[in-house]
CSV table of C-alpha atoms in Angstrom, one decimal:
chain,number,residue,atom,x,y,z
T,1,MET,CA,0.0,0.0,0.2
T,2,ALA,CA,2.6,2.4,0.9
T,3,ALA,CA,6.5,3.0,1.0
T,4,PRO,CA,8.2,0.5,3.7
T,5,SER,CA,9.6,3.4,5.8
T,6,ARG,CA,6.3,3.9,6.9
T,7,ARG,CA,6.5,0.2,9.1
T,8,ALA,CA,10.0,0.2,9.3
T,9,LEU,CA,10.0,1.9,12.9
T,10,LEU,CA,8.0,-1.0,14.2
T,11,ARG,CA,10.9,-3.4,13.4
T,12,GLY,CA,13.2,-5.0,15.9
T,13,GLY,CA,15.7,-7.7,16.4
T,14,ALA,CA,15.4,-11.1,14.3
T,15,ALA,CA,16.0,-13.5,17.1
T,16,ALA,CA,13.5,-11.8,19.4
T,17,GLY,CA,11.1,-12.1,16.7
T,18,ALA,CA,11.7,-15.7,16.3
T,19,ALA,CA,11.2,-16.2,20.1
T,20,GLY,CA,8.2,-14.0,19.9
T,21,LEU,CA,6.6,-16.5,17.5
T,22,LEU,CA,7.2,-19.5,19.4
T,23,SER,CA,6.2,-17.8,22.8
T,24,ALA,CA,3.0,-16.5,21.3
T,25,CYS,CA,2.4,-19.8,20.1
T,26,GLY,CA,2.5,-21.3,23.7
T,27,GLY,CA,6.1,-22.5,23.1
T,28,ARG,CA,5.0,-24.8,20.1
T,29,ARG,CA,6.8,-24.9,16.9
T,30,ASP,CA,3.8,-25.7,14.6
T,31,ALA,CA,2.1,-22.6,14.9
T,32,VAL,CA,-0.8,-24.0,12.8
T,33,VAL,CA,-2.3,-27.3,13.9
T,34,HIS,CA,-4.0,-29.9,11.7
T,35,ALA,CA,-5.2,-33.1,12.4
T,36,ASP,CA,-3.3,-34.5,9.3
T,37,ALA,CA,0.4,-34.0,9.7
T,38,GLY,CA,1.0,-35.3,6.1
T,39,ALA,CA,-0.9,-32.6,4.6
T,40,TRP,CA,1.5,-30.3,6.1
T,41,ARG,CA,4.3,-32.3,5.0
T,42,ARG,CA,3.2,-33.1,1.5
T,43,TYR,CA,5.5,-30.4,-0.3
T,44,ALA,CA,8.5,-30.8,1.8
T,45,GLY,CA,11.6,-30.0,-0.2
T,46,THR,CA,10.1,-27.5,-2.3
T,47,THR,CA,11.3,-24.0,-2.0
T,48,LEU,CA,9.0,-20.8,-2.5
T,49,ASN,CA,10.0,-17.5,-3.2
T,50,PHE,CA,7.6,-14.6,-1.5
T,51,VAL,CA,7.9,-11.2,-2.6
T,52,SER,CA,6.5,-8.4,-0.3
T,53,GLU,CA,6.6,-4.8,0.6
T,54,ASN,CA,8.7,-4.4,3.6
T,55,THR,CA,6.0,-4.5,6.5
T,56,ALA,CA,5.7,-5.0,9.9
T,57,PRO,CA,4.0,-8.3,9.3
T,58,THR,CA,6.6,-9.7,6.9
T,59,ALA,CA,9.4,-8.3,9.4
T,60,ALA,CA,7.9,-10.7,12.0
T,61,ILE,CA,7.5,-13.6,9.4
T,62,VAL,CA,11.3,-13.2,8.4
T,63,ALA,CA,12.1,-13.5,11.8
T,64,GLY,CA,10.1,-16.2,12.8
T,65,LEU,CA,10.0,-18.6,9.7
T,66,ARG,CA,11.4,-21.4,11.1
T,67,PRO,CA,8.2,-23.0,12.8
T,68,PHE,CA,7.1,-22.8,9.2
T,69,THR,CA,10.1,-24.7,7.7
T,70,GLU,CA,10.0,-27.4,10.4
T,71,LEU,CA,6.2,-27.8,10.0
T,72,THR,CA,6.2,-28.5,6.3
T,73,GLY,CA,10.0,-29.1,5.2
T,74,ILE,CA,9.3,-26.0,2.9
T,75,ARG,CA,12.1,-23.5,2.4
T,76,VAL,CA,10.8,-19.7,1.9
T,77,ASN,CA,12.9,-16.9,0.4
T,78,ILE,CA,11.6,-13.7,1.0
T,79,VAL,CA,12.5,-10.6,-1.2
T,80,THR,CA,11.1,-7.2,0.4
T,81,LEU,CA,11.1,-3.9,-1.8
T,82,GLU,CA,9.5,-0.5,-1.8
T,83,LEU,CA,5.9,-0.9,-3.2
T,84,SER,CA,6.4,0.7,-6.6
T,85,ALA,CA,9.4,-1.7,-7.0
T,86,LEU,CA,7.4,-4.6,-6.2
T,87,ALA,CA,4.6,-3.7,-8.5
T,88,GLN,CA,7.2,-3.2,-11.4
T,89,LYS,CA,9.2,-6.6,-10.2
T,90,VAL,CA,5.4,-8.7,-10.3
T,91,ALA,CA,4.5,-7.1,-13.9
T,92,LEU,CA,7.6,-8.2,-15.3
T,93,ASP,CA,7.2,-11.7,-13.9
T,94,PHE,CA,3.8,-12.2,-15.1
T,95,ALA,CA,4.5,-10.7,-18.5
T,96,SER,CA,7.7,-12.9,-18.9
T,97,GLY,CA,5.5,-16.1,-17.6
T,98,ASN,CA,8.9,-16.7,-15.9
T,99,GLY,CA,7.0,-17.4,-12.4
T,100,GLU,CA,9.9,-16.3,-10.4
T,101,TYR,CA,7.5,-15.6,-7.4
T,102,ASP,CA,5.1,-18.1,-6.0
T,103,VAL,CA,3.6,-16.0,-3.3
T,104,VAL,CA,2.8,-12.1,-4.0
T,105,TYR,CA,1.9,-9.3,-1.7
T,106,ALA,CA,-0.8,-8.4,-3.7
T,107,ASP,CA,-1.6,-4.5,-2.9
T,108,PRO,CA,-5.5,-4.1,-4.1
T,109,TYR,CA,-4.5,-0.9,-6.1
T,110,LEU,CA,-1.3,-1.5,-7.9
T,111,VAL,CA,-0.9,-5.1,-8.1
T,112,LEU,CA,-4.3,-7.0,-7.6
T,113,ALA,CA,-6.7,-4.9,-9.7
T,114,PRO,CA,-4.1,-4.6,-12.9
T,115,TYR,CA,-3.3,-8.3,-12.6
T,116,ALA,CA,-6.3,-10.0,-11.4
T,117,PRO,CA,-6.3,-13.0,-13.8
T,118,ALA,CA,-2.8,-13.9,-12.9
T,119,PHE,CA,-3.8,-15.0,-9.2
T,120,ALA,CA,-5.3,-18.3,-8.2
T,121,ASP,CA,-8.5,-18.6,-6.8
T,122,LEU,CA,-8.0,-19.6,-3.1
T,123,ARG,CA,-11.1,-21.3,-2.8
T,124,GLU,CA,-9.5,-24.3,-4.9
T,125,PHE,CA,-7.0,-24.9,-2.2
T,126,GLN,CA,-9.5,-24.5,0.8
T,127,GLU,CA,-12.0,-26.7,-0.6
T,128,ASP,CA,-9.0,-29.4,-1.6
T,129,PRO,CA,-9.5,-32.1,1.3
T,130,ALA,CA,-5.6,-33.1,0.5
T,131,LEU,CA,-4.9,-29.7,1.7
T,132,PRO,CA,-5.1,-28.2,5.1
T,133,ARG,CA,-7.9,-25.8,5.4
T,134,LEU,CA,-7.8,-22.2,6.8
T,135,THR,CA,-8.2,-22.1,10.6
T,136,GLY,CA,-11.7,-20.5,10.9
T,137,GLY,CA,-12.2,-20.6,7.2
T,138,PHE,CA,-12.3,-17.4,4.8
T,139,GLU,CA,-15.3,-16.1,7.6
T,140,ASP,CA,-12.7,-15.5,10.2
T,141,PHE,CA,-11.2,-12.5,8.3
T,142,VAL,CA,-12.5,-9.1,9.1
T,143,PRO,CA,-15.4,-8.8,6.5
T,144,SER,CA,-14.4,-5.3,4.9
T,145,HIS,CA,-10.8,-6.9,4.7
T,146,LEU,CA,-11.7,-9.7,3.0
T,147,GLU,CA,-13.4,-7.9,0.3
T,148,ALA,CA,-10.9,-5.1,-0.2
T,149,ALA,CA,-8.0,-6.9,0.0
T,150,GLY,CA,-8.9,-10.2,-1.1
T,151,ARG,CA,-11.4,-9.9,-4.3
T,152,PHE,CA,-11.5,-8.2,-7.5
T,153,GLU,CA,-14.8,-7.5,-9.6
T,154,ASP,CA,-16.3,-11.3,-8.9
T,155,PRO,CA,-17.8,-11.5,-5.4
T,156,GLY,CA,-17.6,-15.1,-5.5
T,157,LYS,CA,-13.7,-15.5,-5.8
T,158,VAL,CA,-11.2,-15.0,-3.3
T,159,LEU,CA,-7.6,-13.9,-4.9
T,160,ALA,CA,-5.8,-12.9,-1.7
T,161,LEU,CA,-5.8,-13.6,2.2
T,162,PRO,CA,-5.9,-10.3,4.1
T,163,TYR,CA,-2.2,-9.8,5.2
T,164,ASP,CA,-2.2,-6.4,7.2
T,165,CYS,CA,-4.7,-3.6,7.7
T,166,PRO,CA,-3.0,-0.3,8.4
T,167,THR,CA,-6.1,2.3,8.7
T,168,MET,CA,-6.0,6.3,9.5
T,169,VAL,CA,-7.3,7.0,13.0
T,170,TRP,CA,-7.0,10.3,15.0
T,171,GLN,CA,-4.0,10.4,17.4
T,172,TYR,CA,-3.6,12.7,20.0
T,173,ARG,CA,-1.6,13.6,22.9
T,174,ALA,CA,-4.0,12.6,25.6
T,175,ASP,CA,-1.9,13.9,28.5
T,176,LEU,CA,-2.2,17.4,26.9
T,177,PHE,CA,-6.1,17.1,26.1
T,178,ALA,CA,-6.4,16.0,29.9
T,179,ARG,CA,-4.3,18.8,31.1
T,180,HIS,CA,-6.3,21.6,29.1
T,181,ARG,CA,-9.8,20.0,28.7
T,182,ASP,CA,-11.3,22.5,31.1
T,183,ARG,CA,-9.7,25.5,29.6
T,184,MET,CA,-10.6,24.3,26.0
T,185,ALA,CA,-14.3,23.2,27.0
T,186,ASP,CA,-14.8,26.8,28.4
T,187,ASP,CA,-13.0,28.7,25.3
T,188,LEU,CA,-14.5,26.3,22.8
T,189,GLY,CA,-18.1,25.6,24.0
T,190,PHE,CA,-17.6,21.8,23.5
T,191,ASP,CA,-15.8,19.0,25.4
T,192,PRO,CA,-12.7,18.5,23.4
T,193,MET,CA,-12.1,15.0,24.5
T,194,PRO,CA,-12.3,13.0,21.1
T,195,SER,CA,-15.6,11.1,20.5
T,196,ASP,CA,-17.9,9.7,18.1
T,197,ASP,CA,-19.8,13.0,18.1
T,198,THR,CA,-16.7,15.2,17.4
T,199,THR,CA,-17.0,17.1,14.0
T,200,TRP,CA,-14.2,18.5,11.7
T,201,GLU,CA,-14.8,21.7,12.3
T,202,GLN,CA,-14.4,20.8,16.2
T,203,TYR,CA,-11.0,19.3,15.1
T,204,TYR,CA,-10.3,22.6,13.5
T,205,ALA,CA,-11.1,24.8,16.4
T,206,ILE,CA,-8.9,22.5,19.0
T,207,ALA,CA,-6.1,23.1,16.4
T,208,ALA,CA,-6.4,26.6,16.7
T,209,TRP,CA,-6.7,26.5,20.2
T,210,PHE,CA,-3.6,24.9,20.5
T,211,ASN,CA,-1.8,27.0,18.0
T,212,ASP,CA,-3.0,30.1,20.2
T,213,ARG,CA,-3.6,29.2,23.7
T,214,THR,CA,-0.6,27.2,24.9
T,215,ASP,CA,3.1,26.4,24.6
T,216,ASP,CA,3.2,22.6,24.9
T,217,VAL,CA,3.1,22.2,21.5
T,218,ARG,CA,4.0,24.7,18.8
T,219,TYR,CA,1.0,23.6,16.6
T,220,GLY,CA,-2.3,21.9,17.0
T,221,THR,CA,-2.6,19.7,14.0
T,222,GLY,CA,0.1,17.9,11.4
T,223,HIS,CA,-0.4,16.2,8.2
T,224,GLN,CA,0.9,14.1,5.7
T,225,ALA,CA,0.6,16.6,2.8
T,226,LYS,CA,3.7,15.8,0.6
T,227,GLN,CA,3.1,15.9,-3.0
T,228,HIS,CA,2.8,11.9,-2.7
T,229,ASP,CA,0.5,9.0,-2.2
T,230,ALA,CA,0.4,10.3,1.4
T,231,LEU,CA,-1.3,13.6,0.3
T,232,MET,CA,-4.3,11.5,-1.5
T,233,CYS,CA,-4.7,9.3,1.6
T,234,ASP,CA,-4.8,12.3,4.1
T,235,PHE,CA,-7.2,14.2,1.8
T,236,SER,CA,-9.4,11.5,0.9
T,237,ASN,CA,-10.8,11.3,4.8
T,238,LEU,CA,-12.1,14.7,4.0
T,239,LEU,CA,-13.5,14.3,0.6
T,240,TRP,CA,-15.5,11.2,2.0
T,241,SER,CA,-16.7,13.0,5.2
T,242,TRP,CA,-18.0,15.7,3.3
T,243,GLY,CA,-20.1,13.1,1.0
T,244,GLY,CA,-17.6,13.4,-2.0
T,245,ASP,CA,-16.1,10.6,-3.8
T,246,TYR,CA,-14.2,9.4,-6.9
T,247,PHE,CA,-16.7,7.6,-8.7
T,248,ASP,CA,-20.1,6.9,-8.7
T,249,ASP,CA,-20.9,3.8,-6.3
T,250,GLY,CA,-17.8,4.5,-4.5
T,251,GLU,CA,-18.1,1.9,-1.9
T,252,ARG,CA,-18.7,-1.0,-4.5
T,253,VAL,CA,-15.6,0.5,-6.6
T,254,GLY,CA,-13.8,0.2,-3.3
T,255,ARG,CA,-14.8,-3.1,-1.8
T,256,LEU,CA,-15.0,-5.3,-5.0
T,257,GLY,CA,-13.4,-2.9,-7.5
T,258,THR,CA,-13.9,-2.9,-11.4
T,259,THR,CA,-12.2,-1.9,-14.9
T,260,ASP,CA,-14.9,0.4,-15.6
T,261,PRO,CA,-15.6,3.0,-12.8
T,262,GLY,CA,-17.2,5.3,-15.1
T,263,PRO,CA,-16.4,9.1,-14.9
T,264,CYS,CA,-14.6,11.1,-12.2
T,265,ARG,CA,-17.2,12.8,-9.5
T,266,LEU,CA,-14.6,15.0,-8.3
T,267,ARG,CA,-16.2,18.1,-9.8
T,268,SER,CA,-19.4,17.7,-7.5
T,269,ASP,CA,-20.1,20.5,-4.9
T,270,ALA,CA,-19.4,18.0,-2.0
T,271,ALA,CA,-16.0,17.1,-3.3
T,272,VAL,CA,-15.2,20.8,-3.7
T,273,ALA,CA,-16.6,21.4,0.0
T,274,GLY,CA,-14.5,18.8,1.3
T,275,ALA,CA,-11.3,20.4,-0.5
T,276,GLU,CA,-12.1,23.8,0.7
T,277,PHE,CA,-12.0,22.6,4.5
T,278,TYR,CA,-8.7,20.5,3.5
T,279,GLU,CA,-7.1,23.9,2.3
T,280,ARG,CA,-8.4,25.7,5.3
T,281,LEU,CA,-7.4,23.0,7.9
T,282,LEU,CA,-3.7,22.8,6.4
T,283,ARG,CA,-3.3,26.8,6.6
T,284,ILE,CA,-3.3,26.1,10.8
T,285,ALA,CA,-1.3,23.3,10.4
T,286,ASP,CA,2.3,22.4,11.1
T,287,PRO,CA,3.8,24.3,8.3
T,288,ALA,CA,6.5,21.3,7.8
T,289,SER,CA,3.2,19.2,6.8
T,290,ARG,CA,3.5,20.0,3.0
T,291,THR,CA,7.0,18.2,3.6
T,292,TRP,CA,5.9,15.2,5.2
T,293,ASP,CA,4.5,11.6,4.2
T,294,TRP,CA,3.2,9.1,7.0
T,295,ASP,CA,6.6,9.1,8.3
T,296,GLY,CA,7.4,12.5,8.6
T,297,VAL,CA,4.2,13.2,10.2
T,298,GLY,CA,4.7,10.5,12.6
T,299,ALA,CA,8.1,11.7,13.7
T,300,GLY,CA,6.9,15.4,14.1
T,301,PHE,CA,3.8,13.6,16.4
T,302,ARG,CA,6.7,11.6,18.6
T,303,ALA,CA,9.1,14.8,18.9
T,304,GLY,CA,6.0,16.8,20.3
T,305,ARG,CA,5.6,19.2,17.4
T,306,PHE,CA,2.0,19.3,17.5
T,307,ALA,CA,-1.0,17.8,19.5
T,308,MET,CA,-2.8,15.7,17.0
T,309,CYS,CA,-2.9,14.2,13.3
T,310,PRO,CA,-4.7,11.6,11.3
T,311,ASN,CA,-2.1,8.8,10.7
T,312,TRP,CA,-2.0,5.0,10.3
T,313,HIS,CA,-3.1,2.9,13.5
T,314,GLU,CA,0.1,0.8,13.1
T,315,TYR,CA,2.2,3.7,14.6
T,316,ALA,CA,1.1,3.0,18.0
T,317,ALA,CA,4.2,0.7,18.7
T,318,ALA,CA,6.5,3.6,17.5
T,319,ASN,CA,4.2,6.0,19.7
T,320,GLU,CA,4.6,4.2,22.8
T,321,ALA,CA,8.3,3.6,22.6
T,322,ALA,CA,8.7,7.4,22.1
T,323,VAL,CA,6.0,8.7,24.5
T,324,PRO,CA,4.8,6.0,26.4
T,325,GLY,CA,1.3,6.6,28.1
T,326,LYS,CA,0.9,9.9,26.6
T,327,VAL,CA,-0.9,8.9,23.2
T,328,GLY,CA,-4.9,8.5,22.7
T,329,TYR,CA,-6.7,6.8,19.5
T,330,ALA,CA,-9.8,7.8,18.2
T,331,ARG,CA,-12.0,7.4,15.1
T,332,LEU,CA,-11.4,10.3,13.0
T,333,PRO,CA,-14.1,13.1,13.4
T,334,LYS,CA,-17.1,13.3,11.2
T,335,GLY,CA,-18.0,15.7,8.4
T,336,PRO,CA,-21.5,16.7,7.0
T,337,ALA,CA,-21.8,12.9,5.5
T,338,ARG,CA,-19.9,10.8,7.9
T,339,SER,CA,-16.6,9.9,9.6
T,340,ALA,CA,-14.4,8.1,7.1
T,341,GLY,CA,-10.9,6.5,7.7
T,342,MET,CA,-8.7,5.3,5.2
T,343,TYR,CA,-8.3,1.7,5.1
T,344,GLY,CA,-4.8,0.8,3.3
T,345,GLY,CA,-4.8,-3.1,3.7
T,346,THR,CA,-3.1,-5.8,1.5
T,347,GLY,CA,-3.4,-9.3,0.9
T,348,ILE,CA,-1.0,-12.2,-0.1
T,349,ALA,CA,-1.7,-14.4,-3.1
T,350,VAL,CA,-0.7,-17.3,-4.9
T,351,SER,CA,0.7,-16.7,-8.6
T,352,ASN,CA,-1.3,-18.5,-11.0
T,353,ILE,CA,1.7,-18.9,-13.4
T,354,VAL,CA,3.6,-21.1,-11.5
T,355,PRO,CA,3.3,-25.1,-11.7
T,356,ALA,CA,0.3,-26.6,-9.7
T,357,GLU,CA,2.4,-28.1,-7.1
T,358,ARG,CA,4.2,-24.9,-6.4
T,359,ARG,CA,0.8,-23.1,-6.2
T,360,ARG,CA,-0.4,-25.8,-3.5
T,361,ALA,CA,2.8,-25.6,-1.6
T,362,ALA,CA,2.3,-21.5,-1.6
T,363,TRP,CA,-1.2,-22.5,0.0
T,364,LEU,CA,0.5,-23.8,2.9
T,365,PHE,CA,2.4,-20.7,3.2
T,366,LEU,CA,-0.5,-18.5,3.0
T,367,ALA,CA,-2.5,-20.8,5.5
T,368,TRP,CA,0.4,-20.3,8.1
T,369,ALA,CA,1.2,-16.9,7.6
T,370,THR,CA,-2.4,-15.7,8.1
T,371,ALA,CA,-3.2,-18.2,11.0
T,372,PRO,CA,-4.6,-16.5,14.0
T,373,ARG,CA,-1.6,-18.1,16.3
T,374,THR,CA,0.8,-16.5,13.5
T,375,GLN,CA,-1.0,-13.1,13.8
T,376,ARG,CA,-0.8,-12.9,17.6
T,377,ALA,CA,2.9,-13.9,17.4
T,378,GLY,CA,3.3,-10.7,15.0
T,379,LEU,CA,1.8,-8.5,17.6
T,380,ALA,CA,4.0,-9.5,20.1
T,381,SER,CA,7.3,-9.9,18.0
T,382,GLU,CA,9.9,-7.0,18.5
T,383,ALA,CA,10.7,-7.9,14.9
T,384,GLY,CA,7.5,-6.7,13.7
T,385,GLY,CA,4.3,-4.9,15.3
T,386,GLY,CA,1.7,-6.7,13.4
T,387,THR,CA,-1.7,-5.4,12.3
T,388,PRO,CA,-4.0,-8.7,12.5
T,389,THR,CA,-6.7,-9.4,9.8
T,390,ARG,CA,-8.7,-11.8,11.9
T,391,THR,CA,-11.4,-11.6,14.0
T,392,SER,CA,-10.7,-14.3,16.4
T,393,VAL,CA,-7.2,-12.6,17.2
T,394,TYR,CA,-8.9,-9.7,18.6
T,395,ARG,CA,-11.2,-11.8,20.6
T,396,HIS,CA,-8.5,-13.7,22.3
T,397,PRO,CA,-7.7,-13.0,26.0
T,398,ARG,CA,-4.3,-12.0,25.9
T,399,VAL,CA,-4.8,-9.6,23.0
T,400,ALA,CA,-7.8,-8.0,24.2
T,401,ALA,CA,-5.9,-7.3,27.5
T,402,ALA,CA,-3.2,-5.7,25.5
T,403,GLU,CA,-5.8,-2.9,24.6
T,404,HIS,CA,-5.0,-1.5,27.8
T,405,ARG,CA,-1.7,-0.3,29.3
T,406,PRO,CA,0.8,-1.5,30.1
T,407,SER,CA,0.6,-3.3,26.7
T,408,ALA,CA,2.8,-6.2,25.9
T,409,MET,CA,1.4,-5.7,22.2
T,410,PRO,CA,1.4,-1.9,21.8
T,411,ASN,CA,-0.4,-1.8,18.5
T,412,MET,CA,-3.6,-3.0,20.0
T,413,LEU,CA,-3.8,0.3,22.0
T,414,SER,CA,-5.2,1.7,18.5
T,415,SER,CA,-7.5,-1.3,18.4
T,416,ARG,CA,-11.0,0.4,19.5
T,417,ALA,CA,-10.5,3.2,17.2
T,418,VAL,CA,-9.6,1.0,14.3
T,419,ARG,CA,-12.4,-1.4,14.7
T,420,THR,CA,-14.7,1.3,14.7
T,421,THR,CA,-13.1,2.5,11.4
T,422,TRP,CA,-13.6,-0.9,9.7
T,423,GLN,CA,-17.4,-0.9,10.2
T,424,PRO,CA,-19.2,-0.3,6.6
T,425,GLU,CA,-20.3,3.0,7.3
T,426,ASN,CA,-16.9,4.4,8.8
T,427,ILE,CA,-14.4,2.7,6.4
T,428,GLY,CA,-12.7,4.7,3.5
T,429,LEU,CA,-11.9,2.8,0.4
T,430,ARG,CA,-10.1,4.5,-2.6
T,431,PRO,CA,-11.0,3.1,-6.0
T,432,LYS,CA,-9.8,-0.6,-6.6
T,433,ILE,CA,-9.3,0.0,-10.6
T,434,PRO,CA,-6.2,-1.2,-12.6
T,435,MET,CA,-5.5,2.6,-13.7
T,436,TRP,CA,-5.2,3.6,-9.7
T,437,GLY,CA,-1.6,4.6,-9.7
T,438,GLU,CA,-1.9,7.0,-12.5
T,439,CYS,CA,-5.3,8.6,-10.9
T,440,ASP,CA,-3.7,8.8,-7.5
T,441,THR,CA,-0.6,11.0,-9.0
T,442,ALA,CA,-3.3,13.1,-10.8
T,443,LEU,CA,-5.1,13.7,-7.6
T,444,TYR,CA,-2.1,14.6,-5.1
T,445,THR,CA,-0.5,16.6,-7.9
T,446,GLU,CA,-3.7,18.6,-8.3
T,447,VAL,CA,-4.2,19.0,-4.3
T,448,SER,CA,-0.8,19.8,-3.8
T,449,ARG,CA,-1.0,22.8,-6.0
T,450,MET,CA,-4.0,24.0,-4.2
T,451,LEU,CA,-2.3,23.8,-1.0
T,452,ALA,CA,0.3,26.2,-2.8
T,453,GLY,CA,-2.2,28.6,-3.4
T,454,ASP,CA,-1.9,27.8,-7.3
T,455,ALA,CA,-5.3,26.6,-7.7
T,456,SER,CA,-8.5,26.9,-6.0
T,457,PRO,CA,-10.4,24.1,-4.7
T,458,ALA,CA,-13.0,24.0,-7.2
T,459,ALA,CA,-10.4,24.3,-9.9
T,460,ALA,CA,-8.2,21.8,-8.5
T,461,MET,CA,-10.8,19.1,-8.3
T,462,ARG,CA,-12.3,20.3,-11.6
T,463,SER,CA,-8.5,19.6,-13.0
T,464,ALA,CA,-7.8,16.1,-11.0
T,465,ALA,CA,-11.4,15.1,-12.4
T,466,ASP,CA,-10.2,15.9,-16.1
T,467,ARG,CA,-7.2,14.1,-15.6
T,468,ILE,CA,-8.5,11.1,-14.1
T,469,ASP,CA,-11.3,11.1,-16.9
T,470,ARG,CA,-8.6,10.6,-19.4
T,471,ILE,CA,-6.6,7.9,-17.7
T,472,VAL,CA,-9.8,5.9,-17.0
T,473,SER,CA,-11.1,6.5,-20.8
T,474,ARG,CA,-8.4,4.4,-21.7
T,475,GLY,CA,-9.7,1.2,-20.1
T,476,TRP,CA,-13.8,2.1,-20.7
T,477,VAL,CA,-16.2,3.5,-23.3
T,478,GLY,CA,-18.3,6.2,-21.2
């Protein structure tokens, strides 16, 4: 979904990660238990190649791969790359027909949508009586994750298993909010503590209050507003909150995806209103926001430059390490239409161009890597951090306990906010279309011009829509 550095902050030592995997699995080396051990050993001696973005879950898998090898006899070579480089590698592999990679980190927008026919339908393996089945089945995955990260157009096929799920939430200095709560309430006329009733206009007022009324931080809010994919993510939260969207039936285009999204809807009054508010909000934000992606705003927040920001929930572990006990998490504020938090999760998939035996061996890796035990281990691993995609993981007593400090799994401190965001009415899903990479660039280029004062919000939205229509029209007849 995004550049690898966003998650690099969550990584630690490989030895600790391996120990964490074993510990989280109750000391067992078989992190996935199956009645028929022979089914797991069927492809012993096989070597698989897995290409992934450099993410926290993959860091934990790399550090703790030994249990899988001992369970199956399968060796796995794992290559980690920056996302755009990964997409290029996968495209070349599919175009050449070489089948170099058996398991692919299938970003929904840059990999799954453009190359959906090159991935195996995972129902084939789940329904094969000779192969191990998924613990809990497909039903154990968070429903919105399975649709957004696992399917493309056909609601029946499952092309990827949800593997990670970074989602944008409201991160705030809870200690400063508590210290100034009464003063802010008196000055602003409302309770400033983040809640499901907080609006974006109130967020703006809180940010302005911190700018003007305290020296605890220099600014009230910070943003990932660099001319970069991060700007699209940050802006989209406001676009959706005001009732705007990129295409008609944006929910369907985000959930299942399409090769034919129709004309762009960024010219709408709702889209322009969302852009107008975003421009106004950025005027009072930390000026460095326009130089930051998610890593930059995360570092600025931990350094105490500003009191709050929208950012990916997986930064909870890094926040806790830098400012322990001082950060709170909430669903993003609501606009006139709704609250919306960008979902950035990805699935892992099996290449359909590799030989059948390697596809089946790859299924064993998918089943193990996304198993509840493995995901719980990733949460506890010092090498990773983890963002589980299984509903059963969040119900596990040790995981539920980690929602409170002191937490052995600090990413769980943001879990209540993020699980609320995953509800259908709150989740923000960008268009899952084959040409999204180009559309993304068009959008953040025009929004960047708006923030620089080179275009009005209405002009920026018109220009973005014009560019997106030209890109999309190559693939559909309107």
